[in-house]
PDB file of C-alpha atoms in Angstrom:
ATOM      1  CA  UNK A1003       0.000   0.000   0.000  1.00 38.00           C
ATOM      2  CA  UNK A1004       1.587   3.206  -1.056  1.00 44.00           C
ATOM      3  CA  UNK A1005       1.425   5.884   1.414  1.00 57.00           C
ATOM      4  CA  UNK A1006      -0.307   8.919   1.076  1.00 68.00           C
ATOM      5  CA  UNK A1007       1.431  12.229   1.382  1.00 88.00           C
ATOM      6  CA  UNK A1008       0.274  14.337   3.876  1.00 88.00           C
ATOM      7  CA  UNK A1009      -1.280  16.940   1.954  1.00 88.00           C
ATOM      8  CA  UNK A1010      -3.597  14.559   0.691  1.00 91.00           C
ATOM      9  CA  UNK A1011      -4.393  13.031   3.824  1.00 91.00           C
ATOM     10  CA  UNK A1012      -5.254  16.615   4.588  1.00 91.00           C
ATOM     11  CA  UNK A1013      -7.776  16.513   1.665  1.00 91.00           C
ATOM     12  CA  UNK A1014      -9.362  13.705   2.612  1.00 93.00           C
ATOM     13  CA  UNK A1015      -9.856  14.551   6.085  1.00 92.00           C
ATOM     14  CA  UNK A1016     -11.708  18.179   4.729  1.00 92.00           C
ATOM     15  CA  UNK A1017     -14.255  15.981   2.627  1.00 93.00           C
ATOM     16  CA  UNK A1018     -14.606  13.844   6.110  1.00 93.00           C
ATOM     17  CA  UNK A1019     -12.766  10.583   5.480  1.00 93.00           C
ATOM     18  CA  UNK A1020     -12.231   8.980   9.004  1.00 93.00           C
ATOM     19  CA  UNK A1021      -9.347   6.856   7.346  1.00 94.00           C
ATOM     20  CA  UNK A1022      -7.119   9.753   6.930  1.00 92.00           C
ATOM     21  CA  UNK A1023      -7.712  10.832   9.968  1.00 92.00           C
ATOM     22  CA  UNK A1024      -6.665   8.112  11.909  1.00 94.00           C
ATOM     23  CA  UNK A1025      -3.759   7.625   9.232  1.00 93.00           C
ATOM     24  CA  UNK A1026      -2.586  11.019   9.758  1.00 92.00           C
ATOM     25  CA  UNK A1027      -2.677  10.465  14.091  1.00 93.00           C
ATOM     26  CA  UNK A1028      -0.845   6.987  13.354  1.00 92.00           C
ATOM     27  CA  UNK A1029       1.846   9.065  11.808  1.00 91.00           C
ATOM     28  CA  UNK A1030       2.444  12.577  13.952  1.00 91.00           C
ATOM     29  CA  UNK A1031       0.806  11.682  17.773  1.00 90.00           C
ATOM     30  CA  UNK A1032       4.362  10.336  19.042  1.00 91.00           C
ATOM     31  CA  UNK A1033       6.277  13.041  17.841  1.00 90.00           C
ATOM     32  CA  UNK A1034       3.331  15.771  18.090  1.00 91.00           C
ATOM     33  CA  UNK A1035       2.590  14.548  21.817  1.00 91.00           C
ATOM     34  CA  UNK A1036       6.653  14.311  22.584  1.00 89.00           C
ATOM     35  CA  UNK A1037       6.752  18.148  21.141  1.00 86.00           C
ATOM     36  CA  UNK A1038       3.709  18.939  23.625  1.00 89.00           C
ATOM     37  CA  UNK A1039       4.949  17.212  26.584  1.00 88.00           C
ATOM     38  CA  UNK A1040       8.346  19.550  26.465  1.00 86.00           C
ATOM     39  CA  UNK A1041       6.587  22.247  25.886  1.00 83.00           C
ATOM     40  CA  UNK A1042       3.737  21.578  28.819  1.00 84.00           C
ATOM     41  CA  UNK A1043       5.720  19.521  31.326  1.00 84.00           C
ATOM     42  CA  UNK A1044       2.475  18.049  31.673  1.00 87.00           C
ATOM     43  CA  UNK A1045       1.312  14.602  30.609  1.00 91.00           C
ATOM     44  CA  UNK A1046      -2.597  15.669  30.964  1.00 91.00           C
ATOM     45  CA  UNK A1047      -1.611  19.259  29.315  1.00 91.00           C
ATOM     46  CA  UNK A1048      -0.171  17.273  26.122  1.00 91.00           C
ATOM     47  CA  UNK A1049      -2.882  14.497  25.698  1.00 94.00           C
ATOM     48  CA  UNK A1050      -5.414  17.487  25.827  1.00 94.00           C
ATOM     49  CA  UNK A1051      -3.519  19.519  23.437  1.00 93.00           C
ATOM     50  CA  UNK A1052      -3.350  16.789  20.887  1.00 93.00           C
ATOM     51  CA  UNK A1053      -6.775  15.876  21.303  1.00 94.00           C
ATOM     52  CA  UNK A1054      -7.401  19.813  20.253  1.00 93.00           C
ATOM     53  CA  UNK A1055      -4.765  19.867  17.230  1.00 93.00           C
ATOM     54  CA  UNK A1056      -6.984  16.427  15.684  1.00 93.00           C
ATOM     55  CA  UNK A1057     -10.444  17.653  16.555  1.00 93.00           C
ATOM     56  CA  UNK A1058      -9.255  21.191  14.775  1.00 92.00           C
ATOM     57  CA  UNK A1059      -8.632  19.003  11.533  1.00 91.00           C
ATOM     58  CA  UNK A1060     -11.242  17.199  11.946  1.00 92.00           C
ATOM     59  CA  UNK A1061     -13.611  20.550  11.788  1.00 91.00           C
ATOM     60  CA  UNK A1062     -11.611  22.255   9.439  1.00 87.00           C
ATOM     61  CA  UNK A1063     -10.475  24.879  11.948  1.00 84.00           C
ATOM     62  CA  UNK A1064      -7.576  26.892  10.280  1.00 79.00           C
ATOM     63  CA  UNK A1065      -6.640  26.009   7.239  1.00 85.00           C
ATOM     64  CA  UNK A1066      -3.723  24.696   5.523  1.00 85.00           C
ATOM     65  CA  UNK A1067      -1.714  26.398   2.488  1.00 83.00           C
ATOM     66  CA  UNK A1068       0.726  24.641   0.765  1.00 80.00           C
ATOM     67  CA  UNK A1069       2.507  27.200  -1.008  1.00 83.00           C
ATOM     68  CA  UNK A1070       3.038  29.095   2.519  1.00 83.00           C
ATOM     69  CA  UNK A1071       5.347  25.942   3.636  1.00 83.00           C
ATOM     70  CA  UNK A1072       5.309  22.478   5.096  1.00 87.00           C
ATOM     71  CA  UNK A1073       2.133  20.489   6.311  1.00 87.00           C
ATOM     72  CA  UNK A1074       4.288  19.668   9.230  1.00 88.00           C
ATOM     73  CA  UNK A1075       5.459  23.009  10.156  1.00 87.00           C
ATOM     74  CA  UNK A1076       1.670  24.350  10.234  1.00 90.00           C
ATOM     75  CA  UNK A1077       0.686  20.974  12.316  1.00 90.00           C
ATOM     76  CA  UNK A1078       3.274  21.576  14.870  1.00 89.00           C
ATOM     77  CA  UNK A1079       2.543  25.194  15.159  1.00 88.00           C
ATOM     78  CA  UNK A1080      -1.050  24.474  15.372  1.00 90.00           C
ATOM     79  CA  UNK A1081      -0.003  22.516  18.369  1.00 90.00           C
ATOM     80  CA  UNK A1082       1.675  24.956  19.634  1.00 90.00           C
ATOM     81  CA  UNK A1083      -0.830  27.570  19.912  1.00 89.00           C
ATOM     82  CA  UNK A1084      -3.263  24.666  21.148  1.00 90.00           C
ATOM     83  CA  UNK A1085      -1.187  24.268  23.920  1.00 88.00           C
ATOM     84  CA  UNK A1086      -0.256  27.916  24.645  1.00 87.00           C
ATOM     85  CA  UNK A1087      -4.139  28.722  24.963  1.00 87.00           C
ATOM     86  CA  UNK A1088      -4.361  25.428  27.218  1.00 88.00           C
ATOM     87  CA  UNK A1089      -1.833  26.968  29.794  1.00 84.00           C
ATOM     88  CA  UNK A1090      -2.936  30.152  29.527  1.00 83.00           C
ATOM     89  CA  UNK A1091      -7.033  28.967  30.549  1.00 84.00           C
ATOM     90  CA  UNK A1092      -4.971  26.895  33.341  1.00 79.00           C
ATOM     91  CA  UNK A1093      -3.842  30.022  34.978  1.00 68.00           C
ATOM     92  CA  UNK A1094      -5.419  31.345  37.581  1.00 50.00           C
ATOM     93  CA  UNK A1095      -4.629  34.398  39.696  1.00 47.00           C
ATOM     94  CA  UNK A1096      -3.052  33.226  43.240  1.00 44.00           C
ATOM     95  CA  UNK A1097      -4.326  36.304  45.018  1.00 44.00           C
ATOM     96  CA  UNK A1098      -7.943  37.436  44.659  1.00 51.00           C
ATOM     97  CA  UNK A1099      -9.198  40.091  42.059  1.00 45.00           C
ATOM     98  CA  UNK A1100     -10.010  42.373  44.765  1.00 50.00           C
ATOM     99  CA  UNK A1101      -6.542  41.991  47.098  1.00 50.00           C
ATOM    100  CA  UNK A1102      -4.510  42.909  43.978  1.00 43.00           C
ATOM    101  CA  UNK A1103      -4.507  47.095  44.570  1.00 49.00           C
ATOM    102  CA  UNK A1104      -3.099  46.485  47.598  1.00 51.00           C
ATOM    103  CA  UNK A1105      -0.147  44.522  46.556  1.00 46.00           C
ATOM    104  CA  UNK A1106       0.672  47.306  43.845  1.00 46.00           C
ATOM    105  CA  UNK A1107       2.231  50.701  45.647  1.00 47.00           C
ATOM    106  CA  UNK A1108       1.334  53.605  43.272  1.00 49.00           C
ATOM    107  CA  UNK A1109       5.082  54.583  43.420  1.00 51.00           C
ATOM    108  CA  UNK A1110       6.592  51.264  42.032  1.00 48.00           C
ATOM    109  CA  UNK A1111       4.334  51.293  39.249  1.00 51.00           C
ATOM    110  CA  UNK A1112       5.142  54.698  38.097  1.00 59.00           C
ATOM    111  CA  UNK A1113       8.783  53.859  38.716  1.00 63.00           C
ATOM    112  CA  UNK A1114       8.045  51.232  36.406  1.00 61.00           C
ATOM    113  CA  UNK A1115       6.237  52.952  34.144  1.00 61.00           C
ATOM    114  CA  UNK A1116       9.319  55.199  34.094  1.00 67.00           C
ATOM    115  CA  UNK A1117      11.468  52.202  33.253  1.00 68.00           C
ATOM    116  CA  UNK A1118       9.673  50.674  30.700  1.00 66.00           C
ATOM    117  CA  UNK A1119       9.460  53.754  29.047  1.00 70.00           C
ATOM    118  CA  UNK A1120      13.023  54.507  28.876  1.00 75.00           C
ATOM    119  CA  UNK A1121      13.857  50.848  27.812  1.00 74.00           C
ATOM    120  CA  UNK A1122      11.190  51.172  24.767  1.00 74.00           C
ATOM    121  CA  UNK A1123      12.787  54.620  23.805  1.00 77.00           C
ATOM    122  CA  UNK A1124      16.758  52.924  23.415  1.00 80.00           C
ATOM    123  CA  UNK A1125      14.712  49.785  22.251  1.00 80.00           C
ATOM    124  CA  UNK A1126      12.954  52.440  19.069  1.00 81.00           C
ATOM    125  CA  UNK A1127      16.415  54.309  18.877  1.00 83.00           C
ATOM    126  CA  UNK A1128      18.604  51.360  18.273  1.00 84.00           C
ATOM    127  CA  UNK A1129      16.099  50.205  15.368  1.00 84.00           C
ATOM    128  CA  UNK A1130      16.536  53.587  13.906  1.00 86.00           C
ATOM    129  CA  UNK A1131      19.443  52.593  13.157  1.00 87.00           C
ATOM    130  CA  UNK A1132      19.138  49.867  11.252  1.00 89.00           C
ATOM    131  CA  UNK A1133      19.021  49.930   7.631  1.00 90.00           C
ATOM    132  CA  UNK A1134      15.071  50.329   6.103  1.00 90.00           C
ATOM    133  CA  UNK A1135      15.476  46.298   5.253  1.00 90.00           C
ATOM    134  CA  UNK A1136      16.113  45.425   8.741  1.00 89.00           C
ATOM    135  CA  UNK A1137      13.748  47.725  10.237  1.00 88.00           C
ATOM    136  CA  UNK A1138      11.238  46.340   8.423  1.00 89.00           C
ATOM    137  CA  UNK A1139      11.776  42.651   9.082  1.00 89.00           C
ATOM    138  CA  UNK A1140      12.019  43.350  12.463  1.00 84.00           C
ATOM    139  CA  UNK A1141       9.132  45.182  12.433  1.00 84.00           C
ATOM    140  CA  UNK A1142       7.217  42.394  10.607  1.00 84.00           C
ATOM    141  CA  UNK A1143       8.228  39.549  12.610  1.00 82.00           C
ATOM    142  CA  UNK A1144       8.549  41.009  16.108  1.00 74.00           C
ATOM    143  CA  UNK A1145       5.870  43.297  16.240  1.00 70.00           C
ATOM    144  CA  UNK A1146       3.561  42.547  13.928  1.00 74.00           C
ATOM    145  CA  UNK A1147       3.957  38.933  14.156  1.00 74.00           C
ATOM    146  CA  UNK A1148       4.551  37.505  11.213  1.00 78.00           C
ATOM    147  CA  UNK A1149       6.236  34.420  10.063  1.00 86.00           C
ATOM    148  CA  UNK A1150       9.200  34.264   8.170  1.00 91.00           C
ATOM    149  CA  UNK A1151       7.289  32.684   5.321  1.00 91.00           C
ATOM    150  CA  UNK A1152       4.582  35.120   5.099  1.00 89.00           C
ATOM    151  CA  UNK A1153       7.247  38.088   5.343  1.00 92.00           C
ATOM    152  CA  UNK A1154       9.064  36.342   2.054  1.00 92.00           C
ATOM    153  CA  UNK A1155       5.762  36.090   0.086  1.00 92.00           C
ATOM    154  CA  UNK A1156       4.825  39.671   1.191  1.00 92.00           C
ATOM    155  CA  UNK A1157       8.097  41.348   0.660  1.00 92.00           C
ATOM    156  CA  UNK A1158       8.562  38.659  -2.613  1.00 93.00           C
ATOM    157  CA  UNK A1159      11.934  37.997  -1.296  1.00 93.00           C
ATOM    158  CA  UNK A1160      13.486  35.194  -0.445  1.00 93.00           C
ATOM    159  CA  UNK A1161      13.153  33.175   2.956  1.00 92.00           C
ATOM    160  CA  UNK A1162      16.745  32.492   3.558  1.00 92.00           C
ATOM    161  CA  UNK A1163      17.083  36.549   2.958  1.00 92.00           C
ATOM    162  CA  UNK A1164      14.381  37.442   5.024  1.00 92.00           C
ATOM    163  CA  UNK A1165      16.101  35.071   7.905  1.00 92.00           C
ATOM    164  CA  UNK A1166      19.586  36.371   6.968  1.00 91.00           C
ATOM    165  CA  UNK A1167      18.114  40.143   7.517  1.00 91.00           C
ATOM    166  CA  UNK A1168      16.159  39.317  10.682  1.00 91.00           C
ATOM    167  CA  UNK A1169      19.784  37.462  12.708  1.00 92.00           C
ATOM    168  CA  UNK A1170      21.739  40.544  11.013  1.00 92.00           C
ATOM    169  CA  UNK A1171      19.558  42.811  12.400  1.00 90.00           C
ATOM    170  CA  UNK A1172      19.521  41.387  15.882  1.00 89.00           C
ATOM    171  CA  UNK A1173      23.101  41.073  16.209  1.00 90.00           C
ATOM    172  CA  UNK A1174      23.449  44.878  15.007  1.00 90.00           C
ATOM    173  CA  UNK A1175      20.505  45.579  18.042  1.00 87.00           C
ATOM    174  CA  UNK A1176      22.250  43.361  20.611  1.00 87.00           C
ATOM    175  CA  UNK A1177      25.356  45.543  20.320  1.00 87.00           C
ATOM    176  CA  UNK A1178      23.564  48.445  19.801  1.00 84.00           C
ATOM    177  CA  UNK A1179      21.726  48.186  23.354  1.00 81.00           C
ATOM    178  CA  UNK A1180      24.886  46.714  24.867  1.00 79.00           C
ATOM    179  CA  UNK A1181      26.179  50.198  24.121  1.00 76.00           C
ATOM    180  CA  UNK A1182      23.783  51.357  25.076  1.00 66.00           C
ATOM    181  CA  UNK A1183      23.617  50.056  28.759  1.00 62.00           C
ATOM    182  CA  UNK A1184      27.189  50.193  29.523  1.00 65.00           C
ATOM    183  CA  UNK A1185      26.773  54.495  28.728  1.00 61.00           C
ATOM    184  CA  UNK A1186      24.021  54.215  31.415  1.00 56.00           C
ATOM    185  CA  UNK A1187      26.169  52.820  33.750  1.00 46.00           C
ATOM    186  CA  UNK A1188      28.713  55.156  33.099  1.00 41.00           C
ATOM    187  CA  UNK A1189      26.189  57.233  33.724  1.00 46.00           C
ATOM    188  CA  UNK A1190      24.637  56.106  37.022  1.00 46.00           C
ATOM    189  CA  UNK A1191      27.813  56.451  38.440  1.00 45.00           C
ATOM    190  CA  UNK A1192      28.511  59.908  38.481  1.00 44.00           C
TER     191      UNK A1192
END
């Protein structure tokens, strides 16, 4: 019997074919549930996310594109995100709703405020100066959230260069912020 790529196995499952379903589990549940387990730390957590990724098929819940990439790169990211939203319903805040003003001081959060504000400023300077490629990479895939695929088909450039752009631009930030903090420091002491 000659085995059926997973792309079509995807097809089948859309027009409802229970076959390549369970075809499809027989060939990614190991891997998919190792993936989830390391990601989860939770046996429960894992089993439930894989249960989620299969029943998405199943009910054609997001859909696949194959000229966007690999079947298995969209199943395992689909798994991903199944298990992200899984530990995020898990959590559940360890001090009431109404005790949390009093565990906040109004000065630390403006002190805070103050900080944050001051890292996003040498955070939006040291992308300044990056060249317009970079900047817009990094704006594509950090803050916008894009994937490196979809940023390549957008920009109609190629992945490796749109990878190649987004570590360049990185390392150029990394030092950039280094700098960045060691003036401070310089700073703070006088």
């Amino acid at each position: 019997m000659e085995k059926s790529s997973d792309f079509m196995l995807y097809t089948r499952i859309q027009q409802k074919e229970k076959a390549a379903l369970e075809q499809l589990y027989d060939r990614y549940e190991k891997i998919l549930f190792s993936f989830l387990y390391k990601m989860t730390e939770d046996r429960d957590l894992a089993e439930e996310a894989l249960q989620e990724v299969f029943i998405k098929l199943w009910r054609g819940k997001g859909e696949y594109d194959e000229s966007k990439g690999k079947f298995t790169s969209w199943l395992f990211t689909m798994s991903r995100n199944s298990a992200i939203d899984l530990i995020r319903k898990q959590k559940k805040p360890s001090v009431p709703l109404d005790e949390i003003g009093d565990l906040v001081s109004p000065e630390t959060a403006v002190e805070e405020l103050a900080e944050w504000q001051e890292q996003k400023d040498q955070i939006q300077e040291a992308v300044s100066e990056l060249s317009s490629e970079q900047q817009k990479m990094i704006q594509l895939f950090y803050f916008k959230g894009m994937t490196h695929e979809t940023i390549s088909t957008m920009c109609d450039i190629p992945l490796g260069t749109v990878k190649s752009r987004i570590r360049l631009a990185l390392s150029k930030l990394k030092k950039t912020l280094h700098g960045v903090q060691e003036r401070g420091a310089i700073d703070d002491e006088y």
